[in-house]
Amino acid sequence: MKKVLWLQGGACGGNTLSFLNAENPDVLEFFSVYDAKLLWHPSLSLESGEKVKELLKDIISGKINLDIFIFEGTVVLGPNGSGRFNMFAGRPMKDWVREIANVSNYVVAVGDCASFGGIPASDPNPTESTGLQFHKKEKGGFLGKNFKTRKGLPVINISGCPAHPEWIITTLSLILNGKLSADDLDEYQRLKIIYGTTTQFGCPRNLYFAYKVALKEFGHREGCLYFELGCSGSYTRSPCNVILWNSQSSKTRVGTPCFGCTEFDFPTFNFFSTEKNRSGIPKKLPLGVSRGAYTTLSAIARGAAPNFLVKPLYSKKDEKVNWLD
């Protein structure tokens, strides 16, 4: 039976809640199907106090062979590198993390905080928080850029705030089946099959994006959120419009901008407005598009936009359908 341990550092617990919403399989069925045992989880397990400390010591000593060490939240280093802002089982959590990571077959950072530092690691970062193997974009984090597990892999990141339950289940299932290798990971150590596309892929507003028709205020189904309202979907790696949340929706589908929560620079703090240069072009362009190409394409696209995209089919003013010529 495979052994799994889940610990939590500086975090809100959102990834745990997300994981508990997994379907087909649900969490209990998942562990049963893959013959895995969750040794301990801070919110789901009954054991506490000395029993937990004894469990962790048995893992570190090798008495218990740990297959997967899952960590949620940041590694808290404050104050002054002591880690005493986040005490656990009589020691700074950071000390447990380092020792357990060193004896684990696989280490998984679940959520943006564990992957890159997320919100707690943003300036001014009073808790001195960092990710397991990245601090924002810089590789290194708490465990160091050269860290490898007993299976020879770096920390496997499942970024997101929170990560989608299916992303978590998919990653863990590949590990438990022994089918995950370094070649399956991108430059930020995430599964390519999950983070190989952008949030924009599958967005129902893509036609508006293609013809550069901007949505300038919230509450409308027509228009793209990228040009004025801060949507990060065209340069954020996630399948949020393919693997839908609650199996039915996503931020952009309900008219909310993508916040870029799977990326190393989350949060950016300009969620609802698009930063532009003097010529009115967004400062952050779609992934893989040059500024020159974008400028040329935009001019052509706006001039070719179909009338039904420029003028909404549905008018809130008279609450009836306005069929255009």
PDB file of N, CA and C in Angstrom, residues 69 75 94 97-102 107 130-134 140-149 154-155:
ATOM      1  N   PHE A  69       4.734  13.018  -0.410  1.00  0.00           N
ATOM      2  CA  PHE A  69       4.618  14.084   0.584  1.00  0.00           C
ATOM      3  C   PHE A  69       3.956  15.270  -0.098  1.00  0.00           C
ATOM      4  N   VAL A  75       6.047  27.806   2.815  1.00  0.00           N
ATOM      5  CA  VAL A  75       6.980  27.517   3.895  1.00  0.00           C
ATOM      6  C   VAL A  75       7.291  28.854   4.558  1.00  0.00           C
ATOM      7  N   LYS A  94       8.970  24.448   8.969  1.00  0.00           N
ATOM      8  CA  LYS A  94      10.001  24.353   7.935  1.00  0.00           C
ATOM      9  C   LYS A  94      10.989  23.211   8.216  1.00  0.00           C
ATOM     10  N   VAL A  97       9.350  20.006   7.185  1.00  0.00           N
ATOM     11  CA  VAL A  97       9.267  19.943   5.721  1.00  0.00           C
ATOM     12  C   VAL A  97      10.581  19.471   5.110  1.00  0.00           C
ATOM     13  N   ARG A  98      11.675  20.048   5.545  1.00  0.00           N
ATOM     14  CA  ARG A  98      12.970  19.680   4.966  1.00  0.00           C
ATOM     15  C   ARG A  98      13.302  18.211   5.233  1.00  0.00           C
ATOM     16  N   GLU A  99      13.106  17.764   6.446  1.00  0.00           N
ATOM     17  CA  GLU A  99      13.475  16.394   6.792  1.00  0.00           C
ATOM     18  C   GLU A  99      12.569  15.369   6.119  1.00  0.00           C
ATOM     19  N   ILE A 100      11.276  15.679   6.027  1.00  0.00           N
ATOM     20  CA  ILE A 100      10.348  14.748   5.382  1.00  0.00           C
ATOM     21  C   ILE A 100      10.567  14.720   3.876  1.00  0.00           C
ATOM     22  N   ALA A 101      10.821  15.881   3.286  1.00  0.00           N
ATOM     23  CA  ALA A 101      11.079  15.939   1.842  1.00  0.00           C
ATOM     24  C   ALA A 101      12.289  15.097   1.469  1.00  0.00           C
ATOM     25  N   ASN A 102      13.285  15.082   2.337  1.00  0.00           N
ATOM     26  CA  ASN A 102      14.519  14.353   2.042  1.00  0.00           C
ATOM     27  C   ASN A 102      14.344  12.832   2.045  1.00  0.00           C
ATOM     28  N   VAL A 107       7.618  14.579  -3.879  1.00  0.00           N
ATOM     29  CA  VAL A 107       7.132  15.745  -3.142  1.00  0.00           C
ATOM     30  C   VAL A 107       6.240  16.549  -4.072  1.00  0.00           C
ATOM     31  N   THR A 130       7.795  31.487   1.368  1.00  0.00           N
ATOM     32  CA  THR A 130       8.330  31.098   0.067  1.00  0.00           C
ATOM     33  C   THR A 130       7.693  29.790  -0.354  1.00  0.00           C
ATOM     34  N   GLY A 131       7.856  29.436  -1.638  1.00  0.00           N
ATOM     35  CA  GLY A 131       7.365  28.156  -2.127  1.00  0.00           C
ATOM     36  C   GLY A 131       8.383  27.054  -1.852  1.00  0.00           C
ATOM     37  N   LEU A 132       7.992  25.817  -2.110  1.00  0.00           N
ATOM     38  CA  LEU A 132       8.885  24.703  -1.835  1.00  0.00           C
ATOM     39  C   LEU A 132      10.156  24.762  -2.674  1.00  0.00           C
ATOM     40  N   GLN A 133      10.011  24.988  -4.004  1.00  0.00           N
ATOM     41  CA  GLN A 133      11.205  25.017  -4.842  1.00  0.00           C
ATOM     42  C   GLN A 133      11.238  26.213  -5.785  1.00  0.00           C
ATOM     43  N   PHE A 134      10.306  27.133  -5.620  1.00  0.00           N
ATOM     44  CA  PHE A 134      10.318  28.398  -6.350  1.00  0.00           C
ATOM     45  C   PHE A 134       9.955  29.514  -5.384  1.00  0.00           C
ATOM     46  N   GLY A 140      14.431  27.844  -6.696  1.00  0.00           N
ATOM     47  CA  GLY A 140      15.205  27.739  -5.458  1.00  0.00           C
ATOM     48  C   GLY A 140      14.268  27.528  -4.296  1.00  0.00           C
ATOM     49  N   GLY A 141      13.506  28.564  -3.961  1.00  0.00           N
ATOM     50  CA  GLY A 141      12.545  28.445  -2.877  1.00  0.00           C
ATOM     51  C   GLY A 141      13.183  27.926  -1.603  1.00  0.00           C
ATOM     52  N   PHE A 142      12.428  27.126  -0.855  1.00  0.00           N
ATOM     53  CA  PHE A 142      12.921  26.635   0.429  1.00  0.00           C
ATOM     54  C   PHE A 142      13.890  25.466   0.269  1.00  0.00           C
ATOM     55  N   LEU A 143      13.575  24.530  -0.583  1.00  0.00           N
ATOM     56  CA  LEU A 143      14.390  23.311  -0.701  1.00  0.00           C
ATOM     57  C   LEU A 143      15.615  23.485  -1.588  1.00  0.00           C
ATOM     58  N   GLY A 144      15.660  24.564  -2.365  1.00  0.00           N
ATOM     59  CA  GLY A 144      16.818  24.807  -3.220  1.00  0.00           C
ATOM     60  C   GLY A 144      16.619  24.289  -4.636  1.00  0.00           C
ATOM     61  N   LYS A 145      17.258  24.935  -5.589  1.00  0.00           N
ATOM     62  CA  LYS A 145      17.038  24.613  -7.003  1.00  0.00           C
ATOM     63  C   LYS A 145      17.544  23.230  -7.382  1.00  0.00           C
ATOM     64  N   ASN A 146      18.456  22.666  -6.628  1.00  0.00           N
ATOM     65  CA  ASN A 146      19.016  21.360  -6.971  1.00  0.00           C
ATOM     66  C   ASN A 146      18.356  20.204  -6.226  1.00  0.00           C
ATOM     67  N   PHE A 147      17.320  20.494  -5.453  1.00  0.00           N
ATOM     68  CA  PHE A 147      16.675  19.438  -4.672  1.00  0.00           C
ATOM     69  C   PHE A 147      16.054  18.384  -5.587  1.00  0.00           C
ATOM     70  N   LYS A 148      16.258  17.119  -5.233  1.00  0.00           N
ATOM     71  CA  LYS A 148      15.614  15.998  -5.909  1.00  0.00           C
ATOM     72  C   LYS A 148      15.142  15.006  -4.838  1.00  0.00           C
ATOM     73  N   THR A 149      14.043  14.338  -5.110  1.00  0.00           N
ATOM     74  CA  THR A 149      13.528  13.329  -4.187  1.00  0.00           C
ATOM     75  C   THR A 149      14.287  12.014  -4.371  1.00  0.00           C
ATOM     76  N   PRO A 154      12.323  16.640  -9.112  1.00  0.00           N
ATOM     77  CA  PRO A 154      12.169  17.849  -8.307  1.00  0.00           C
ATOM     78  C   PRO A 154      10.777  17.873  -7.688  1.00  0.00           C
ATOM     79  N   VAL A 155      10.467  18.926  -6.969  1.00  0.00           N
ATOM     80  CA  VAL A 155       9.113  19.113  -6.453  1.00  0.00           C
ATOM     81  C   VAL A 155       8.151  19.200  -7.636  1.00  0.00           C
TER      82      VAL A 155
END
